Coordinates of C-alpha atoms in Angstrom, one line a residue:
M995 CA 77.3 83.0 120.1
A996 CA 77.8 80.9 117.0
R997 CA 81.3 80.6 115.8
L998 CA 82.1 81.7 112.2
A999 CA 83.3 78.8 110.0
S1000 CA 87.0 79.0 109.1
P1001 CA 87.6 79.5 105.4
P1002 CA 89.1 76.5 103.5
D1003 CA 92.8 76.3 103.6
N1004 CA 93.0 76.7 99.9
Q1005 CA 90.6 79.7 99.6
V1006 CA 93.4 82.2 99.0
Q1007 CA 94.6 80.1 96.1
Q1008 CA 91.1 79.8 94.8
I1009 CA 90.7 83.6 94.9
E1010 CA 94.0 84.0 93.0
L1011 CA 92.9 81.4 90.4
L1012 CA 89.5 83.1 90.0
G1013 CA 91.2 86.5 89.6
K1014 CA 93.5 85.1 86.9
L1015 CA 90.5 83.6 85.0
L1016 CA 88.7 87.0 85.2
L1017 CA 91.8 88.9 84.1
Y1018 CA 92.2 86.8 81.0
D1019 CA 88.5 86.6 80.1
K1020 CA 87.8 88.5 76.9
E1021 CA 84.0 87.7 77.3
L1022 CA 83.9 90.5 79.9
S1023 CA 84.3 93.1 77.1
V1024 CA 81.4 94.4 75.0
N1025 CA 82.6 92.8 71.8
R1026 CA 84.1 89.7 73.6
N1027 CA 87.5 90.6 72.1
E1028 CA 89.4 92.2 75.0
A1029 CA 90.4 90.9 78.4
C1030 CA 92.1 93.0 81.0
A1031 CA 95.3 91.2 80.0
F1032 CA 95.1 92.7 76.5
C1033 CA 96.9 95.7 78.0
H1034 CA 98.7 93.8 80.9
M1035 CA 100.7 90.7 79.9
P1036 CA 103.3 89.1 82.0
E1037 CA 106.1 89.0 79.4
A1038 CA 106.0 92.8 79.4
G1039 CA 105.8 93.2 83.1
F1040 CA 102.0 93.2 83.1
T1041 CA 101.9 96.3 80.9
G1042 CA 101.4 96.9 77.2
P1043 CA 102.5 93.7 75.4
I1044 CA 102.4 94.9 71.7
A1045 CA 105.6 96.6 70.6
E1046 CA 104.0 98.3 67.7
F1047 CA 101.4 100.1 69.8
N1048 CA 104.1 101.0 72.3
R1049 CA 106.3 102.4 69.4
T1050 CA 103.5 104.3 67.7
T1051 CA 100.2 105.1 69.5
G1052 CA 101.5 104.7 73.1
S1053 CA 97.9 103.9 74.2
Y1054 CA 95.9 100.8 73.2
P1055 CA 92.5 100.3 71.4
G1056 CA 89.5 99.3 73.4
S1057 CA 86.9 96.6 72.7
V1058 CA 85.5 99.0 70.1
R1059 CA 88.7 99.0 68.1
T1060 CA 88.4 102.6 66.9
R1061 CA 88.4 103.9 70.4
F1062 CA 91.8 104.5 72.2
S1063 CA 92.6 105.6 75.7
E1064 CA 94.4 108.9 76.5
R1065 CA 97.1 107.1 78.5
K1066 CA 99.4 104.1 78.3
P1067 CA 98.7 101.0 80.4
Q1068 CA 100.3 100.9 83.8
T1069 CA 101.8 97.7 85.2
H1070 CA 99.7 95.4 87.4
T1071 CA 102.8 94.2 89.3
Y1072 CA 103.0 95.5 92.9
A1073 CA 99.9 97.6 92.3
P1074 CA 98.0 96.0 95.3
L1075 CA 100.7 97.2 97.6
S1076 CA 99.7 100.8 97.1
P1077 CA 98.0 102.2 100.2
V1078 CA 94.5 103.6 100.3
L1079 CA 94.7 107.2 99.0
H1080 CA 95.1 109.6 101.9
Y1081 CA 96.4 113.1 102.6
N1082 CA 99.7 113.1 104.5
E1083 CA 99.8 116.3 106.6
G1084 CA 103.5 116.0 107.3
Q1085 CA 104.4 115.7 103.6
G1086 CA 101.6 118.0 102.5
D1087 CA 100.8 115.5 99.8
L1088 CA 98.3 112.8 98.6
V1089 CA 99.7 109.3 98.9
G1090 CA 98.4 106.0 97.5
G1091 CA 95.6 105.0 95.1
N1092 CA 95.9 103.5 91.7
F1093 CA 95.7 104.6 88.1
W1094 CA 98.0 107.4 86.8
D1095 CA 95.6 110.0 88.4
M1096 CA 95.1 108.1 91.7
R1097 CA 91.3 107.9 91.0
A1098 CA 91.1 104.3 92.3
T1099 CA 91.4 105.6 95.8
G1100 CA 90.6 102.3 97.6
R1101 CA 88.5 104.1 100.2
R1102 CA 85.3 102.1 99.5
L1103 CA 86.7 98.6 99.2
G1104 CA 89.9 99.2 101.2
N1105 CA 92.0 98.2 98.3
P1106 CA 93.0 100.6 95.4
A1107 CA 93.8 97.6 93.1
A1108 CA 90.3 96.2 93.5
E1109 CA 88.8 99.6 92.7
Q1110 CA 91.2 100.0 89.7
A1111 CA 89.9 96.7 88.4
E1112 CA 86.4 98.2 88.3
G1113 CA 87.4 101.0 85.9
P1114 CA 88.1 99.3 82.6
P1115 CA 85.0 97.1 82.2
T1116 CA 82.7 100.2 81.8
N1117 CA 85.2 102.6 80.3
P1118 CA 83.9 103.3 76.8
V1119 CA 87.5 103.3 75.3
E1120 CA 88.5 100.1 77.1
M1121 CA 86.3 97.1 77.6
G1122 CA 83.2 99.2 76.8
L1123 CA 80.4 97.6 78.7
I1124 CA 77.3 99.8 79.0
D1125 CA 76.5 98.8 82.6
F1126 CA 78.6 97.1 85.4
A1127 CA 75.8 94.6 85.7
C1128 CA 76.8 93.4 82.2
A1129 CA 80.1 92.2 83.6
V1130 CA 78.3 90.2 86.3
Y1131 CA 75.8 88.8 83.7
R1132 CA 78.6 87.7 81.4
A1133 CA 80.6 86.1 84.3
S1134 CA 77.4 84.2 85.4
R1135 CA 77.6 82.4 82.1
R1136 CA 81.2 81.4 82.2
P1137 CA 82.7 78.0 83.2
Y1138 CA 84.3 79.5 86.3
R1139 CA 80.8 80.3 87.8
A1140 CA 81.0 77.3 90.2
L1141 CA 84.4 78.4 91.4
F1142 CA 83.1 81.9 92.0
E1143 CA 80.2 80.6 94.0
S1144 CA 82.4 78.4 96.0
V1145 CA 84.6 81.3 97.0
W1146 CA 82.0 84.1 97.4
G1147 CA 78.7 82.3 98.0
A1148 CA 75.8 80.9 96.0
Q1149 CA 74.0 84.3 96.2
A1150 CA 76.6 85.9 93.9
F1151 CA 74.6 85.2 90.7
A1152 CA 71.1 84.7 92.2
I1153 CA 69.9 87.5 90.1
I1154 CA 66.7 87.7 87.9
W1155 CA 68.0 89.0 84.6
P1156 CA 65.6 90.9 82.3
A1157 CA 64.8 89.2 79.1
D1158 CA 66.6 91.9 77.1
T1159 CA 69.9 91.7 79.1
E1160 CA 71.8 90.0 76.3
G1161 CA 70.9 92.6 73.8
V1162 CA 71.5 95.5 76.2
C1163 CA 75.0 94.2 77.1
N1164 CA 76.0 93.7 73.4
R1165 CA 75.7 97.5 72.9
P1166 CA 78.8 99.5 73.7
G1167 CA 78.8 102.1 76.4
P1168 CA 78.4 104.7 77.6
P1169 CA 74.7 104.7 78.6
S1170 CA 72.5 107.6 77.8
A1171 CA 72.0 110.3 80.4
D1172 CA 68.3 109.4 80.7
N1173 CA 69.0 105.7 81.2
P1174 CA 72.2 105.4 83.3
S1175 CA 71.6 101.8 84.3
P1176 CA 70.2 100.2 81.1
V1177 CA 70.1 96.7 82.6
H1178 CA 66.8 97.2 84.4
L1179 CA 67.2 95.2 87.6
T1180 CA 65.1 95.4 90.7
P1181 CA 66.8 97.4 93.5
V1182 CA 67.6 94.2 95.4
D1183 CA 69.1 92.5 92.3
R1184 CA 71.1 95.7 91.4
G1185 CA 72.5 95.7 94.9
R1186 CA 73.4 92.0 94.6
A1187 CA 75.1 92.6 91.2
A1188 CA 77.1 95.5 92.7
A1189 CA 78.3 93.2 95.5
T1190 CA 79.3 90.5 93.0
F1191 CA 81.1 93.1 90.8
D1192 CA 83.1 94.2 93.9
Q1193 CA 84.0 90.5 94.5
M1194 CA 85.1 90.1 90.9
A1195 CA 87.4 93.1 91.4
Q1196 CA 88.7 91.8 94.7
S1197 CA 89.5 88.5 93.0
I1198 CA 91.5 90.2 90.4
A1199 CA 93.4 92.2 93.1
G1200 CA 94.0 88.9 94.8
Y1201 CA 95.6 87.5 91.7
E1202 CA 97.7 90.7 91.3
S1203 CA 98.9 90.2 94.9
S1204 CA 100.0 86.6 94.2
H1205 CA 103.6 85.5 93.8
E1206 CA 102.9 84.9 90.1
V1207 CA 102.5 88.7 89.6
T1208 CA 104.1 90.4 92.6
A1209 CA 107.1 88.1 93.1
F1210 CA 110.1 90.1 94.6
S1211 CA 112.3 87.8 92.5
S1212 CA 114.6 90.2 90.7
K1213 CA 118.4 90.3 90.7
Y1214 CA 118.1 93.3 93.0
D1215 CA 116.3 91.1 95.5
A1216 CA 118.9 88.3 95.2
V1217 CA 121.7 90.9 95.8
Q1218 CA 119.9 92.1 98.9
A1219 CA 119.6 88.5 100.1
G1220 CA 123.3 87.9 99.5
K1221 CA 122.6 85.4 96.8
A1222 CA 124.1 87.4 93.9
Q1223 CA 126.3 90.4 93.2
F1224 CA 125.8 93.5 91.0
S1225 CA 128.2 94.0 88.1
A1226 CA 130.4 97.0 88.4
Q1227 CA 128.1 99.0 86.1
E1228 CA 125.0 97.9 88.0
Q1229 CA 126.6 98.9 91.3
Q1230 CA 127.6 102.3 89.8
G1231 CA 124.0 102.7 88.7
Y1232 CA 122.6 101.8 92.1
D1233 CA 125.0 104.3 93.8
L1234 CA 123.9 107.0 91.3
F1235 CA 120.2 106.1 91.9
R1236 CA 120.6 106.7 95.6
D1237 CA 122.7 109.9 95.3
K1238 CA 123.7 112.0 92.4
A1239 CA 120.7 111.1 90.1
K1240 CA 118.2 111.7 92.9
C1241 CA 116.0 108.8 91.8
N1242 CA 115.5 107.5 95.3
G1243 CA 113.7 110.7 96.3
C1244 CA 110.5 109.5 94.6
H1245 CA 111.3 105.9 93.5
R1246 CA 112.2 104.8 97.1
D1247 CA 114.0 101.6 97.5
G1248 CA 112.9 101.3 101.1
G1249 CA 114.2 102.1 104.5
P1250 CA 113.9 100.5 107.9
G1251 CA 110.8 98.4 108.0
E1252 CA 109.9 99.3 104.4
E1253 CA 109.6 97.0 101.4
P1254 CA 111.7 98.1 98.4
L1255 CA 108.8 99.1 96.1
F1256 CA 110.7 101.8 94.1
T1257 CA 107.9 104.3 94.5
D1258 CA 106.8 106.6 97.3
F1259 CA 103.1 106.4 96.1
T1260 CA 102.9 110.2 95.6
A1261 CA 102.4 112.1 92.3
S1262 CA 104.8 114.3 90.3
N1263 CA 104.9 116.3 87.2
I1264 CA 108.2 115.5 85.5
G1265 CA 107.4 117.8 82.5
T1266 CA 106.6 115.1 80.0
P1267 CA 105.9 116.5 76.6
A1268 CA 102.5 115.8 75.0
N1269 CA 102.5 112.7 72.8
P1270 CA 101.1 113.8 69.5
T1271 CA 100.7 110.2 68.3
L1272 CA 97.9 109.5 70.8
P1273 CA 94.8 108.6 68.6
Y1274 CA 92.8 110.2 71.4
Y1275 CA 93.5 113.6 70.1
A1276 CA 91.6 112.7 66.9
E1277 CA 88.6 111.2 68.6
V1278 CA 86.6 114.4 68.3
E1279 CA 83.8 113.3 66.0
P1280 CA 80.9 110.9 66.8
D1281 CA 81.8 107.3 66.0
A1282 CA 79.4 104.8 64.5
M1283 CA 77.7 104.6 67.9
G1284 CA 77.5 108.3 68.2
Y1285 CA 80.1 108.5 70.9
V1286 CA 82.7 111.3 71.2
A1287 CA 85.7 110.3 73.4
N1288 CA 87.6 113.6 73.3
K1289 CA 85.2 116.5 73.7
R1290 CA 88.1 118.9 74.2
G1291 CA 89.6 118.2 70.8
P1292 CA 93.2 118.9 69.9
S1293 CA 93.5 121.3 72.9
F1294 CA 93.1 118.4 75.3
V1295 CA 95.6 118.6 78.2
D1296 CA 95.8 115.7 80.6
L1297 CA 95.9 117.3 84.0
G1298 CA 96.4 114.0 85.9
V1299 CA 95.6 114.0 89.6
G1300 CA 94.5 117.6 89.4
G1301 CA 91.9 116.8 86.8
F1302 CA 90.6 113.9 88.9
L1303 CA 90.3 116.1 92.0
A1304 CA 88.6 118.9 90.1
D1305 CA 86.3 117.2 87.7
G1306 CA 86.6 113.4 88.0
H1307 CA 88.0 111.3 85.1
P1308 CA 86.3 112.0 81.8
L1309 CA 85.9 108.3 80.9
S1310 CA 85.7 106.3 84.0
Q1311 CA 85.8 107.0 87.7
P1312 CA 85.7 104.0 90.0
S1313 CA 86.0 106.0 93.2
A1314 CA 84.3 109.2 94.4
V1315 CA 86.3 112.3 95.0
D1316 CA 86.5 113.3 98.6
A1317 CA 85.2 116.9 98.6
R1318 CA 87.8 117.8 101.2
W1319 CA 90.5 117.2 98.6
K1320 CA 89.0 119.5 96.0
P1321 CA 91.1 122.5 97.2
L1322 CA 94.2 120.4 96.3
A1323 CA 93.2 120.3 92.6
S1324 CA 95.2 123.3 91.4
G1325 CA 98.4 122.1 93.2
N1326 CA 98.1 118.7 91.5
R1327 CA 97.5 119.8 87.9
G1328 CA 99.8 117.9 85.7
R1329 CA 100.9 115.5 88.4
F1330 CA 100.8 111.7 87.8
K1331 CA 101.4 108.9 90.2
V1332 CA 105.0 107.9 90.6
P1333 CA 105.2 104.4 89.1
T1334 CA 107.1 101.5 90.6
L1335 CA 110.3 100.8 88.8
R1336 CA 110.0 97.0 89.4
N1337 CA 109.8 95.2 86.1
V1338 CA 110.3 98.6 84.3
D1339 CA 112.5 96.9 81.7
K1340 CA 110.8 93.5 81.6
R1341 CA 110.3 92.5 77.9
P1342 CA 109.9 89.3 75.9
S1343 CA 113.0 90.1 73.8
P1344 CA 115.8 92.6 73.8
D1345 CA 114.4 94.4 70.7
F1346 CA 110.9 94.7 72.2
I1347 CA 109.9 98.4 72.5
K1348 CA 108.2 99.6 75.7
A1349 CA 106.6 103.0 76.3
Y1350 CA 107.2 105.1 79.4
A1351 CA 105.4 108.0 81.2
H1352 CA 101.7 108.5 81.5
N1353 CA 101.2 109.1 77.7
G1354 CA 103.9 106.7 76.4
Y1355 CA 106.0 109.6 75.0
F1356 CA 109.3 107.9 75.8
K1357 CA 110.2 104.7 74.0
S1358 CA 113.2 103.5 76.0
L1359 CA 114.6 103.6 79.5
K1360 CA 117.7 105.4 78.1
E1361 CA 115.5 108.1 76.6
I1362 CA 113.6 108.8 79.8
V1363 CA 116.8 108.8 81.9
H1364 CA 118.3 111.3 79.4
F1365 CA 115.2 113.4 79.8
Y1366 CA 115.5 113.4 83.6
N1367 CA 119.1 114.4 83.1
T1368 CA 118.8 117.1 80.5
R1369 CA 115.2 118.5 80.5
D1370 CA 116.3 121.9 81.7
L1371 CA 119.6 122.0 79.8
L1372 CA 118.5 121.4 76.2
P1373 CA 116.5 124.0 74.2
P1374 CA 112.9 123.6 73.2
C1375 CA 112.4 121.7 70.0
A1376 CA 111.1 123.5 66.9
A1377 CA 108.4 121.7 64.8
N1378 CA 109.8 118.5 63.3
D1379 CA 113.2 119.1 64.9
P1380 CA 115.4 116.1 64.1
R1381 CA 117.3 116.7 67.4
E1382 CA 114.2 115.8 69.5
G1383 CA 115.2 113.5 72.3
T1384 CA 118.9 114.1 71.9
G1385 CA 119.6 117.8 71.3
C1386 CA 116.2 119.3 72.3
W1387 CA 113.0 118.5 74.1
P1388 CA 109.4 119.6 73.4
V1389 CA 107.8 121.9 75.9
P1390 CA 105.9 120.1 78.8
E1391 CA 102.3 119.1 78.2
T1392 CA 101.8 121.4 81.2
A1393 CA 104.4 123.2 83.2
E1394 CA 102.2 123.7 86.3
N1395 CA 103.6 122.2 89.5
M1396 CA 106.6 120.8 87.6
N1397 CA 109.2 118.9 89.6
K1398 CA 112.4 121.0 89.5
S1399 CA 114.1 119.7 92.6
K1400 CA 114.8 116.1 91.4
V1401 CA 114.4 116.3 87.6
G1402 CA 115.9 118.4 84.8
N1403 CA 119.6 119.0 85.4
L1404 CA 121.3 116.0 87.0
G1405 CA 124.8 116.5 85.6
L1406 CA 125.1 112.9 84.5
S1407 CA 127.5 111.7 81.8
D1408 CA 126.4 109.4 79.1
A1409 CA 128.1 106.5 80.8
E1410 CA 126.3 107.3 84.1
E1411 CA 123.0 107.3 82.3
D1412 CA 123.8 103.9 81.0
A1413 CA 124.7 102.7 84.5
L1414 CA 121.3 103.8 85.8
V1415 CA 119.7 101.9 83.0
A1416 CA 121.8 98.8 83.9
F1417 CA 120.7 99.1 87.5
M1418 CA 117.0 99.4 86.7
Q1419 CA 117.3 96.3 84.5
T1420 CA 118.2 94.4 87.7
L1421 CA 114.6 95.1 88.9
T1422 CA 113.2 92.5 86.5
D1423 CA 111.5 89.6 88.2
G1424 CA 112.4 86.0 87.4
F1425 CA 116.1 86.2 88.1
T1426 CA 117.9 83.0 89.2
P1427 CA 121.5 82.8 90.6
A1428 CA 122.3 80.8 87.5
Q1429 CA 121.9 84.0 85.5
Q1430 CA 124.7 85.7 87.5
K1431 CA 127.4 86.8 85.1

């Protein structure tokens, strides 16, 4: 039997480099103006890097600049460590996947982060390509083609492209119902393009797995290694996190044999209010290309995991729904994946505004901690109530399946809220012992 050749010693590093080049390549969007990194930059913890968008719209514009998503960007850091989406019988819950609604299940490629990377390129309100083959076509004309072929093989771009491919790929998606694959490839070439698209996504996931992105280099990690010490306030916050504040119930910091990833990879409805500043609510009329993003209009309610299980995602769906999970849809309406808290406060400057929760409603860590603490204590806000966020809260976007055991009435003082924030700030990567106060 012939022996398979061993991969080059530096192949992992080549995949990581290739993934980084793809992640930062704006040529892979329809108007050549938006890379994946547009919504995921390192200085903001690989999430939304523009403070004004975070402060106002919450979501980000796509390659077609008049189109906005219905959700805020998630962080790329630690995303590849999420398991393939599965149903845990003991917990009675879905666990794993990527995206806020878990729709990048990872069951096809064995890697949710790779399947997540396949969502934005053809999402009409993100990178906007009309056909996944367009991403492969564009990549085949980029300077990193030789690197790609050295990693994945010379067959990657051995595709006969129709003469009209350039023009087709310059038109924003989505494709028409009667022409769902507008780059008219032969079945063999379409299969080859699909395999190459998978490899592009796997390369991006490889970069996201690298030490450059998923570093475990925070002050928290240094403390656990005995190389630093928490301040008194940070220690108080850590103790609250694991006890009175109940944070550790979902944002698990690990146990025997576990990495401290600060998520349990399940989903929860914390009762987040709707974010009326999302431009998505107004995307109800055909745009210049005849596309309507929000066909439900102002009555749109984001049902999260439940929406994915019942109907798929309205704009992009990189993974198929397992039909056996459809009966779980009603019990998951309004639930969103529990995000990691690692790099939750990473920002380029102290005054930089970050947005929190699936729709970006909250504008600071302090605000969302106060919400967790007081959601069920403060009265509902009236219209234009000046006390919003301090003396009242708007009603939840959906109250179905709302988490009432770990959120809503924690009995924390203002100083204890501040201590929790101080502890979560120790989860920012890039700490060195020289920074110890």
